[in-house]
Amino acid sequence: MVRGVYIHIPFCHQICNYCDFNKVYFRNQPVDEYIEAVGKEIAMALNRSPEQFSNIETIYLGGGTPTALSPSQLERLLELIGGHLTTDVMEFTAEANPDELTIEKLKVLKNGGVNRLSLGVQSFDEQLLRRLGRTHTIDQVYRSIDDAFKAGFENISIDLMYGLPGQSDGQWEDTLEKALALNLPHYSAYSLIVEPKTVFYIQYMRGKLHLPEEETEAKMYEMLMDKMEMNGLHQYEISNFAKDGYQSIHNKIYWDNDEYAGFGAGAHGYIKGIRYSNHGPIKKYLQAVNMGQLPILHQHEVTLMEKCEEEMFLGLRKNEGVSFERFEQKMGFSMKEKYGGIISELVNEGLLTEDEGRIRLTKKGRFLGNEVFRQFLLCE
């Protein structure tokens, strides 16, 4: 049963230097046709399996940048979504850029059922913003958040980044203090990963991208955890912090390894044990939908082995960890039967703790999360 719906809007007015998501420049793109195609894709999926969408809990508009759309385009998109899916869900999130989030767009989002905003702030340092290829200013961050509150939004999250080229721990501390002064209910903070097919990757391969040392990045992460906790924001996942009652329900669906649908060019989904991805290029996506076909490029039936691995490395991202009981209910055998030796070894190394019927990362384990996750991919 699908718990969440992700809808991808691939259009951007500016391509950031670190971004490897499926995206295109807004100019000269068939944006209106794309919006109609998303509505058609949703309708086709519901016609094929209406029972799968009878109890969705979340909708998430991601990108790209949904707020790259004009107010009228946003309104049409939300009209199509509401015409096919119930928007009376627990959480309806829209990603937004501070320099694009106008009062008019905020009203459209609110009237369309959106009840949560995720703003791509990344840094409160103007120089670093330019380095990242971001187009907003710090003043626009403050203005957009103030406007969002005035429009009636309470559930607001901002994304931050650390481990950036030329970033010092002092700059990171300043960003954290300014972000926390906003007293928002949710923050996400990610270390930079240099992905292929990005501007940063090209610079890195040419020796022109100078990143902080691992020790400095670790110090930044520790600073992040400490300052969030001091300000009443509890870490519930490796990169996410929230006040009580404001955890991201949609993202938790991914970490719970539960099923979700993905609509739009390049979107991914996981339904009935099958992971799938849509055509990424806009033209190919439109061709498929306009021919009355679901625009799926790849499908993969997840094996039991893969399901076990995913349950572990996704679940361990959460501070609550992985439940022995839930694992056995989903897999048909016990976690100890499959991973007992690995769990004992990682507990002895101080990377995992076992208590209250579950395993979870220790604070030390959070710093070495990828090393821990890798252990559960090596067990046959």
Short mmCIF file of C-alpha atoms in Angstrom, two decimals:
data_model
loop_
_atom_site.label_atom_id
_atom_site.label_comp_id
_atom_site.label_asym_id
_atom_site.label_seq_id
_atom_site.Cartn_x
_atom_site.Cartn_y
_atom_site.Cartn_z
CA MET A 1 0.00 0.00 0.00
CA VAL A 2 1.39 3.39 -1.04
CA ARG A 3 1.97 5.66 1.96
CA GLY A 4 3.50 8.64 0.18
CA VAL A 5 3.48 10.33 -3.23
CA TYR A 6 6.47 12.18 -4.66
CA ILE A 7 5.97 14.55 -7.63
CA HIS A 8 9.02 15.83 -9.49
CA ILE A 9 9.20 19.30 -11.01
CA PRO A 10 12.49 19.34 -12.95
CA PHE A 11 12.64 23.04 -13.83
CA CYS A 12 15.18 25.51 -12.43
CA HIS A 13 16.04 29.11 -13.22
CA GLN A 14 19.61 28.37 -12.12
CA ILE A 15 21.52 25.06 -11.93
CA CYS A 16 23.46 24.78 -8.67
CA ASN A 17 27.08 23.65 -8.83
CA TYR A 18 26.53 20.61 -6.58
CA CYS A 19 23.15 19.34 -7.84
CA ASP A 20 22.86 16.00 -9.63
CA PHE A 21 19.07 15.70 -9.53
CA ASN A 22 17.09 15.49 -12.76
CA LYS A 23 16.67 19.13 -13.77
CA VAL A 24 16.65 21.49 -16.77
CA TYR A 25 16.75 25.24 -17.27
CA PHE A 26 13.25 26.68 -17.17
CA ARG A 27 13.61 28.82 -20.28
CA ASN A 28 12.15 27.42 -23.52
CA GLN A 29 10.82 24.30 -21.80
CA PRO A 30 7.29 22.91 -22.36
CA VAL A 31 6.34 23.64 -18.76
CA ASP A 32 2.57 23.80 -19.27
CA GLU A 33 2.56 20.57 -21.26
CA TYR A 34 4.65 18.92 -18.57
CA ILE A 35 2.19 19.92 -15.84
CA GLU A 36 -0.68 18.39 -17.82
CA ALA A 37 1.38 15.24 -18.38
CA VAL A 38 1.96 14.82 -14.65
CA GLY A 39 -1.81 14.92 -14.18
CA LYS A 40 -2.23 12.28 -16.88
CA GLU A 41 0.42 10.05 -15.32
CA ILE A 42 -1.25 10.21 -11.92
CA ALA A 43 -4.62 9.38 -13.51
CA MET A 44 -3.15 6.37 -15.35
CA ALA A 45 -1.53 5.01 -12.19
CA LEU A 46 -4.77 5.36 -10.23
CA ASN A 47 -6.81 3.70 -12.97
CA ARG A 48 -4.48 0.70 -12.91
CA SER A 49 -4.28 0.28 -9.14
CA PRO A 50 -6.80 2.49 -7.32
CA GLU A 51 -6.53 0.39 -4.18
CA GLN A 52 -2.84 1.31 -3.83
CA PHE A 53 -3.69 4.98 -3.35
CA SER A 54 -6.65 4.65 -1.00
CA ASN A 55 -4.79 5.70 2.14
CA ILE A 56 -1.89 8.00 1.25
CA GLU A 57 -0.39 9.94 4.13
CA THR A 58 1.92 12.41 2.39
CA ILE A 59 2.52 14.29 -0.84
CA TYR A 60 5.87 15.86 -1.64
CA LEU A 61 6.60 18.35 -4.46
CA GLY A 62 10.32 18.24 -5.18
CA GLY A 63 12.71 19.18 -7.92
CA GLY A 64 14.29 20.90 -9.55
CA THR A 65 12.33 23.71 -7.99
CA PRO A 66 8.52 23.67 -7.75
CA THR A 67 8.54 27.41 -7.05
CA ALA A 68 10.21 28.01 -10.42
CA LEU A 69 6.67 27.72 -11.75
CA SER A 70 4.52 30.83 -12.10
CA PRO A 71 1.56 31.27 -9.72
CA SER A 72 -0.88 30.18 -12.43
CA GLN A 73 1.24 27.13 -13.29
CA LEU A 74 1.50 26.17 -9.63
CA GLU A 75 -2.25 26.58 -9.29
CA ARG A 76 -2.88 24.29 -12.27
CA LEU A 77 -0.47 21.67 -10.92
CA LEU A 78 -2.16 21.65 -7.53
CA GLU A 79 -5.59 21.53 -9.19
CA LEU A 80 -4.57 18.39 -11.10
CA ILE A 81 -3.09 16.78 -8.00
CA GLY A 82 -6.22 17.53 -6.00
CA GLY A 83 -8.42 16.23 -8.79
CA HIS A 84 -6.83 12.79 -8.63
CA LEU A 85 -5.45 12.43 -5.09
CA THR A 86 -6.84 13.52 -1.79
CA THR A 87 -4.84 16.50 -0.55
CA ASP A 88 -6.31 16.05 2.92
CA VAL A 89 -3.15 14.24 4.00
CA MET A 90 -1.07 14.36 7.14
CA GLU A 91 1.73 16.22 5.35
CA PHE A 92 1.88 18.01 2.00
CA THR A 93 5.35 19.44 1.40
CA ALA A 94 6.61 21.78 -1.31
CA GLU A 95 10.27 22.59 -1.84
CA ALA A 96 10.99 26.26 -2.44
CA ASN A 97 13.79 28.69 -3.22
CA PRO A 98 13.84 31.88 -1.09
CA ASP A 99 14.16 34.20 -4.10
CA GLU A 100 11.17 32.62 -5.86
CA LEU A 101 8.73 32.32 -2.97
CA THR A 102 6.42 35.29 -3.47
CA ILE A 103 3.32 36.13 -1.44
CA GLU A 104 1.18 35.14 -4.41
CA LYS A 105 2.83 31.73 -4.71
CA LEU A 106 2.51 31.16 -0.97
CA LYS A 107 -1.23 31.79 -1.20
CA VAL A 108 -1.53 29.39 -4.13
CA LEU A 109 0.36 26.69 -2.22
CA LYS A 110 -1.71 27.19 0.91
CA ASN A 111 -5.00 27.11 -1.00
CA GLY A 112 -3.84 23.96 -2.83
CA GLY A 113 -3.42 22.01 0.38
CA VAL A 114 0.32 22.41 1.01
CA ASN A 115 0.95 22.53 4.76
CA ARG A 116 4.74 22.21 4.93
CA LEU A 117 7.54 24.16 3.23
CA SER A 118 11.13 23.04 2.72
CA LEU A 119 13.41 25.96 1.81
CA GLY A 120 16.78 25.47 0.15
CA VAL A 121 18.82 27.95 2.19
CA GLN A 122 22.15 26.02 2.35
CA SER A 123 24.19 28.81 3.98
CA PHE A 124 23.96 32.19 5.69
CA ASP A 125 27.26 33.23 4.11
CA GLU A 126 26.83 35.26 0.91
CA GLN A 127 30.22 34.22 -0.48
CA LEU A 128 29.47 30.53 -0.01
CA LEU A 129 26.05 30.93 -1.60
CA ARG A 130 27.69 32.32 -4.72
CA ARG A 131 30.21 29.45 -4.65
CA LEU A 132 27.34 26.98 -4.60
CA GLY A 133 25.64 28.68 -7.53
CA ARG A 134 22.67 29.78 -5.43
CA THR A 135 20.85 32.92 -6.57
CA HIS A 136 19.15 34.03 -3.36
CA THR A 137 20.48 36.45 -0.76
CA ILE A 138 20.35 36.22 3.02
CA ASP A 139 17.79 39.03 3.11
CA GLN A 140 15.55 36.98 0.82
CA VAL A 141 15.76 34.05 3.24
CA TYR A 142 14.45 36.21 6.06
CA ARG A 143 11.79 37.76 3.85
CA SER A 144 10.50 34.43 2.51
CA ILE A 145 10.25 32.88 5.97
CA ASP A 146 8.46 35.94 7.34
CA ASP A 147 6.06 35.88 4.39
CA ALA A 148 5.45 32.15 4.89
CA PHE A 149 4.46 32.68 8.52
CA LYS A 150 2.16 35.54 7.48
CA ALA A 151 0.55 33.25 4.88
CA GLY A 152 -0.31 30.78 7.64
CA PHE A 153 2.50 28.23 7.32
CA GLU A 154 3.80 26.89 10.63
CA ASN A 155 5.63 23.75 9.52
CA ILE A 156 8.73 25.23 7.85
CA SER A 157 12.05 23.47 7.32
CA ILE A 158 15.30 24.76 5.90
CA ASP A 159 18.15 22.83 4.30
CA LEU A 160 21.74 23.65 5.25
CA MET A 161 25.06 22.36 3.90
CA TYR A 162 28.51 21.93 5.41
CA GLY A 163 31.85 20.62 4.23
CA LEU A 164 31.70 23.21 1.44
CA PRO A 165 34.68 24.40 -0.62
CA GLY A 166 36.65 26.90 1.45
CA GLN A 167 34.21 26.70 4.38
CA SER A 168 35.71 27.06 7.86
CA ASP A 169 34.18 25.70 11.03
CA GLY A 170 33.68 29.33 12.08
CA GLN A 171 31.57 30.02 9.00
CA TRP A 172 29.54 26.91 9.72
CA GLU A 173 28.99 27.96 13.32
CA ASP A 174 27.79 31.38 12.15
CA THR A 175 25.34 29.75 9.72
CA LEU A 176 24.00 27.48 12.46
CA GLU A 177 23.51 30.34 14.89
CA LYS A 178 21.66 32.44 12.31
CA ALA A 179 19.53 29.48 11.26
CA LEU A 180 18.65 28.56 14.83
CA ALA A 181 17.77 32.18 15.66
CA LEU A 182 14.81 31.74 13.29
CA ASN A 183 13.34 29.24 15.78
CA LEU A 184 11.94 26.97 13.07
CA PRO A 185 10.48 23.54 13.87
CA HIS A 186 12.67 21.54 11.48
CA TYR A 187 16.19 21.67 10.03
CA SER A 188 18.03 19.38 7.60
CA ALA A 189 21.80 19.59 7.28
CA TYR A 190 23.88 17.67 4.76
CA SER A 191 27.58 17.37 4.12
CA LEU A 192 28.57 18.09 0.54
CA ILE A 193 28.93 15.04 -1.66
CA VAL A 194 30.64 15.72 -4.98
CA GLU A 195 28.49 13.90 -7.51
CA PRO A 196 29.37 13.07 -11.14
CA LYS A 197 27.93 15.32 -13.86
CA THR A 198 28.04 18.42 -11.67
CA VAL A 199 30.11 21.61 -11.92
CA PHE A 200 31.82 20.72 -8.65
CA TYR A 201 32.77 17.30 -10.00
CA ILE A 202 34.47 18.85 -13.02
CA GLN A 203 36.34 21.26 -10.74
CA TYR A 204 37.30 18.41 -8.41
CA MET A 205 38.69 16.29 -11.24
CA ARG A 206 40.77 19.29 -12.36
CA GLY A 207 42.13 19.79 -8.87
CA LYS A 208 40.33 23.12 -8.48
CA LEU A 209 37.87 22.19 -5.73
CA HIS A 210 39.39 22.49 -2.26
CA LEU A 211 37.26 20.82 0.39
CA PRO A 212 37.69 20.87 4.19
CA GLU A 213 39.70 18.07 5.76
CA GLU A 214 37.79 15.07 7.12
CA GLU A 215 38.65 16.16 10.66
CA THR A 216 37.14 19.61 10.03
CA GLU A 217 34.00 18.10 8.52
CA ALA A 218 33.63 15.77 11.52
CA LYS A 219 33.96 18.77 13.81
CA MET A 220 31.21 20.53 11.83
CA TYR A 221 28.91 17.53 12.22
CA GLU A 222 29.50 17.35 15.95
CA MET A 223 28.84 21.08 16.23
CA LEU A 224 25.60 20.56 14.31
CA MET A 225 24.36 17.82 16.64
CA ASP A 226 25.31 19.72 19.80
CA LYS A 227 23.76 23.05 18.79
CA MET A 228 20.54 21.47 17.57
CA GLU A 229 20.07 19.60 20.84
CA MET A 230 20.87 22.71 22.87
CA ASN A 231 18.07 24.50 21.00
CA GLY A 232 15.42 21.85 21.58
CA LEU A 233 15.70 20.19 18.17
CA HIS A 234 16.04 16.44 18.47
CA GLN A 235 17.99 14.43 15.94
CA TYR A 236 15.69 11.78 14.50
CA GLU A 237 17.80 10.85 11.46
CA ILE A 238 21.46 11.29 10.55
CA SER A 239 20.84 14.64 8.85
CA ASN A 240 17.49 15.77 10.28
CA PHE A 241 16.45 17.60 13.45
CA ALA A 242 13.00 18.62 14.65
CA LYS A 243 10.97 19.90 17.53
CA ASP A 244 8.51 17.40 18.95
CA GLY A 245 5.73 16.69 16.47
CA TYR A 246 7.56 18.09 13.43
CA GLN A 247 9.49 15.13 12.04
CA SER A 248 9.14 14.75 8.27
CA ILE A 249 6.53 12.05 7.77
CA HIS A 250 7.26 11.73 4.06
CA ASN A 251 11.00 11.20 4.43
CA LYS A 252 10.39 8.74 7.23
CA ILE A 253 8.46 6.61 4.72
CA TYR A 254 11.72 6.20 2.77
CA TRP A 255 13.72 5.32 5.89
CA ASP A 256 11.02 2.89 7.04
CA ASN A 257 11.49 1.17 3.66
CA ASP A 258 7.75 1.46 2.98
CA GLU A 259 6.06 1.95 -0.37
CA TYR A 260 5.65 5.24 -2.20
CA ALA A 261 4.77 6.41 -5.71
CA GLY A 262 6.91 8.71 -7.83
CA PHE A 263 5.44 10.87 -10.61
CA GLY A 264 7.18 13.13 -13.10
CA ALA A 265 10.34 12.98 -15.21
CA GLY A 266 13.12 11.06 -13.47
CA ALA A 267 10.95 10.24 -10.43
CA HIS A 268 11.45 7.00 -8.52
CA GLY A 269 8.88 4.83 -6.78
CA TYR A 270 8.52 1.59 -4.83
CA ILE A 271 5.21 -0.24 -5.21
CA LYS A 272 4.30 -3.90 -4.64
CA GLY A 273 7.94 -4.81 -4.07
CA ILE A 274 9.09 -3.21 -7.35
CA ARG A 275 11.40 -0.22 -7.51
CA TYR A 276 11.01 1.84 -10.67
CA SER A 277 12.29 5.02 -12.27
CA ASN A 278 10.72 7.20 -14.93
CA HIS A 279 12.29 8.57 -18.08
CA GLY A 280 14.42 11.56 -17.13
CA PRO A 281 14.54 13.62 -20.35
CA ILE A 282 11.42 15.78 -20.63
CA LYS A 283 10.85 14.83 -24.27
CA LYS A 284 10.89 11.07 -23.58
CA TYR A 285 8.68 11.51 -20.53
CA LEU A 286 6.11 13.50 -22.53
CA GLN A 287 6.18 11.06 -25.43
CA ALA A 288 5.33 8.12 -23.19
CA VAL A 289 2.54 9.88 -21.30
CA ASN A 290 0.97 11.35 -24.43
CA MET A 291 0.86 7.86 -25.92
CA GLY A 292 -1.13 6.69 -22.91
CA GLN A 293 1.79 4.80 -21.35
CA LEU A 294 3.24 5.05 -17.88
CA PRO A 295 6.67 6.68 -18.45
CA ILE A 296 8.64 3.98 -16.65
CA LEU A 297 12.20 3.45 -17.87
CA HIS A 298 13.46 0.83 -15.40
CA GLN A 299 11.76 -1.66 -13.09
CA HIS A 300 13.37 -3.98 -10.60
CA GLU A 301 11.68 -6.54 -8.39
CA VAL A 302 13.45 -6.29 -5.06
CA THR A 303 14.78 -9.65 -3.90
CA LEU A 304 14.45 -10.78 -0.29
CA MET A 305 18.19 -10.27 0.16
CA GLU A 306 17.96 -6.71 -1.14
CA LYS A 307 14.93 -6.04 1.02
CA CYS A 308 16.88 -7.14 4.10
CA GLU A 309 19.81 -4.91 3.21
CA GLU A 310 17.57 -1.92 2.57
CA GLU A 311 15.70 -2.45 5.81
CA MET A 312 18.99 -2.25 7.68
CA PHE A 313 20.87 0.61 6.03
CA LEU A 314 17.77 2.78 5.63
CA GLY A 315 16.43 2.02 9.08
CA LEU A 316 19.74 2.67 10.80
CA ARG A 317 19.71 6.22 9.48
CA LYS A 318 16.92 6.89 12.00
CA ASN A 319 17.84 7.51 15.61
CA GLU A 320 15.17 5.02 16.62
CA GLY A 321 17.01 2.39 14.60
CA VAL A 322 15.61 -0.93 13.39
CA SER A 323 13.09 -2.98 15.36
CA PHE A 324 13.71 -6.72 15.73
CA GLU A 325 9.95 -7.35 15.74
CA ARG A 326 9.20 -5.25 12.65
CA PHE A 327 12.11 -6.83 10.75
CA GLU A 328 10.80 -10.33 11.46
CA GLN A 329 7.24 -9.36 10.50
CA LYS A 330 8.43 -8.04 7.13
CA MET A 331 11.04 -10.69 6.31
CA GLY A 332 9.67 -13.86 7.88
CA PHE A 333 12.82 -14.58 9.89
CA SER A 334 14.69 -12.90 12.70
CA MET A 335 17.31 -10.18 12.35
CA LYS A 336 19.63 -12.12 14.66
CA GLU A 337 19.33 -15.16 12.41
CA LYS A 338 20.53 -13.10 9.45
CA TYR A 339 22.86 -10.53 10.97
CA GLY A 340 23.61 -11.73 14.50
CA GLY A 341 27.38 -11.92 14.05
CA ILE A 342 27.64 -8.52 12.39
CA ILE A 343 25.45 -6.88 15.05
CA SER A 344 27.56 -8.31 17.88
CA GLU A 345 30.77 -7.14 16.23
CA LEU A 346 29.46 -3.61 15.67
CA VAL A 347 28.13 -3.42 19.24
CA ASN A 348 31.56 -4.44 20.55
CA GLU A 349 33.16 -1.72 18.41
CA GLY A 350 30.85 0.87 19.94
CA LEU A 351 29.12 1.64 16.63
CA LEU A 352 25.74 0.09 17.45
CA THR A 353 23.71 -0.25 20.60
CA GLU A 354 21.07 -2.90 21.24
CA ASP A 355 18.22 -2.07 23.60
CA GLU A 356 14.42 -1.90 23.85
CA GLY A 357 14.01 -4.49 21.10
CA ARG A 358 15.97 -2.62 18.45
CA ILE A 359 19.45 -1.72 17.25
CA ARG A 360 20.58 1.82 16.55
CA LEU A 361 23.70 3.80 15.77
CA THR A 362 25.65 5.21 18.68
CA LYS A 363 26.96 8.78 18.44
CA LYS A 364 30.27 7.30 17.29
CA GLY A 365 28.35 5.21 14.75
CA ARG A 366 26.73 8.31 13.24
CA PHE A 367 30.17 9.62 12.30
CA LEU A 368 30.94 6.30 10.61
CA GLY A 369 27.47 5.56 9.27
CA ASN A 370 28.55 4.50 5.80
CA GLU A 371 31.05 2.05 7.26
CA VAL A 372 28.30 0.52 9.40
CA PHE A 373 25.83 0.32 6.52
CA ARG A 374 28.42 -1.37 4.35
CA GLN A 375 28.65 -4.28 6.79
CA PHE A 376 25.05 -5.21 6.08
CA LEU A 377 25.74 -5.33 2.34
CA LEU A 378 28.52 -7.86 2.76
CA CYS A 379 26.49 -10.58 4.42
CA GLU A 380 25.19 -13.31 2.15
#
